[in-house]
């Protein structure tokens, strides 16, 4: 089954769009500066500063899916982001005031350029791409999302990991003042904070792996992991860690949040695999959010979420029942 078409890059924004966009930005900047009563040029100069604002200069067409994108309202209205709530429909509202600027990202470990980077300093030098990827959650639902991001490999190459770097670890912001799900309480998720995730170096460098900064042509909505999250389309959704504040290059395999919470249920690899059941339910089928009803027949889940051609080689010779 052919799921992915690879085409050469096409520049989406033409000159007219670009100059209109700049005019609008200048207006917004002037308005914001006036409202704040002070100038903050560094902050306002960012091409992806405000959640919901349109992104320009995005290359499209390299990875397209022969499937209908999930409606925007479902992509942004049904979210797993336990820092805000375990109720997927409540996350968007609870994240409304989440501050995503200024935003710093610490780069640490086995790398030539460790530093605490401003968001723009780390990501602005790179080209944005739109890629339509499926996101398949452990709970057997899926979405098709037009993500906007930067290939993680591009950023990693610039940071120059040492030869000892075998894994990359990612950490989400820990800020209980802003994130009610991180406060101790009876209704907590039981997870340990901060949320942490990891990839093997070759997985991180695979061309499919994105640092997501937007979706549907807009700056990443807060509930989807603003300002920057991972998008790893051949793995279960929980690997796509949101609101990243730290990237560490390591020699040894790091622990991950869901593996720490329930080792039997969530492994390090978490590759989408219809042949390896979750201990409490089958992973053979899925239901598309926003499209399928409870009564629709479920869709077949595909090996590596349909991306076997791109990633199966990473796991050649590994027992995927053991390394789930
Ligand atoms: N920090 C953090 N990242 C996270 C999660 C989370 O609870 N906290 N949930 C994960 C899970 S299980 C999924 S399915 C996706 C959901 O992404 P979406 O809200 O954009 O659909 O985010 C992942 N990243
Ligand atoms: Mo998930």
CSV table of C-alpha atoms in Angstrom, one decimal, residues 42-43 48 100-126 150 152 154-161 171 173 211 227-228 243-249:
chain,number,residue,atom,x,y,z
A,42,UNK,CA,14.1,40.5,19.6
A,43,UNK,CA,10.8,38.8,20.7
A,48,UNK,CA,7.1,32.1,14.5
A,100,UNK,CA,5.7,30.1,25.0
A,101,UNK,CA,8.0,33.2,24.8
A,102,UNK,CA,10.7,33.8,25.7
A,103,UNK,CA,11.6,30.2,25.4
A,104,UNK,CA,15.0,28.7,26.1
A,105,UNK,CA,16.3,25.2,25.0
A,106,UNK,CA,19.3,23.7,26.8
A,107,UNK,CA,21.6,21.5,24.6
A,108,UNK,CA,23.8,19.3,26.8
A,109,UNK,CA,26.0,16.2,26.8
A,110,UNK,CA,28.0,14.6,24.1
A,111,UNK,CA,27.9,17.6,21.7
A,112,UNK,CA,30.3,20.1,20.3
A,113,UNK,CA,28.0,23.1,20.9
A,114,UNK,CA,26.4,22.7,24.3
A,115,UNK,CA,24.6,25.9,25.3
A,116,UNK,CA,21.3,27.4,26.5
A,117,UNK,CA,19.8,28.6,23.2
A,118,UNK,CA,17.0,31.1,22.7
A,119,UNK,CA,14.3,29.4,20.6
A,120,UNK,CA,15.0,31.6,17.6
A,121,UNK,CA,18.8,31.2,17.8
A,122,UNK,CA,18.4,27.4,17.7
A,123,UNK,CA,15.7,27.1,15.1
A,124,UNK,CA,15.5,30.2,12.9
A,125,UNK,CA,18.5,29.3,10.7
A,126,UNK,CA,16.6,26.3,9.4
A,150,UNK,CA,12.4,21.3,10.7
A,152,UNK,CA,15.6,17.1,13.5
A,154,UNK,CA,19.4,19.4,10.3
A,155,UNK,CA,19.5,20.8,13.8
A,156,UNK,CA,21.6,17.9,15.2
A,157,UNK,CA,24.1,18.3,12.4
A,158,UNK,CA,24.5,21.9,13.3
A,159,UNK,CA,25.0,21.1,17.0
A,160,UNK,CA,27.7,18.5,16.1
A,161,UNK,CA,27.2,15.5,18.5
A,171,UNK,CA,12.7,17.1,28.3
A,173,UNK,CA,9.0,22.2,30.6
A,211,UNK,CA,11.0,19.2,15.3
A,227,UNK,CA,6.6,26.2,20.8
A,228,UNK,CA,8.4,23.1,19.7
A,243,UNK,CA,7.1,21.9,24.7
A,244,UNK,CA,10.7,20.8,24.7
A,245,UNK,CA,13.2,22.7,27.0
A,246,UNK,CA,16.2,20.4,26.9
A,247,UNK,CA,18.0,18.2,24.3
A,248,UNK,CA,20.7,16.0,25.7
A,249,UNK,CA,23.1,13.8,23.7
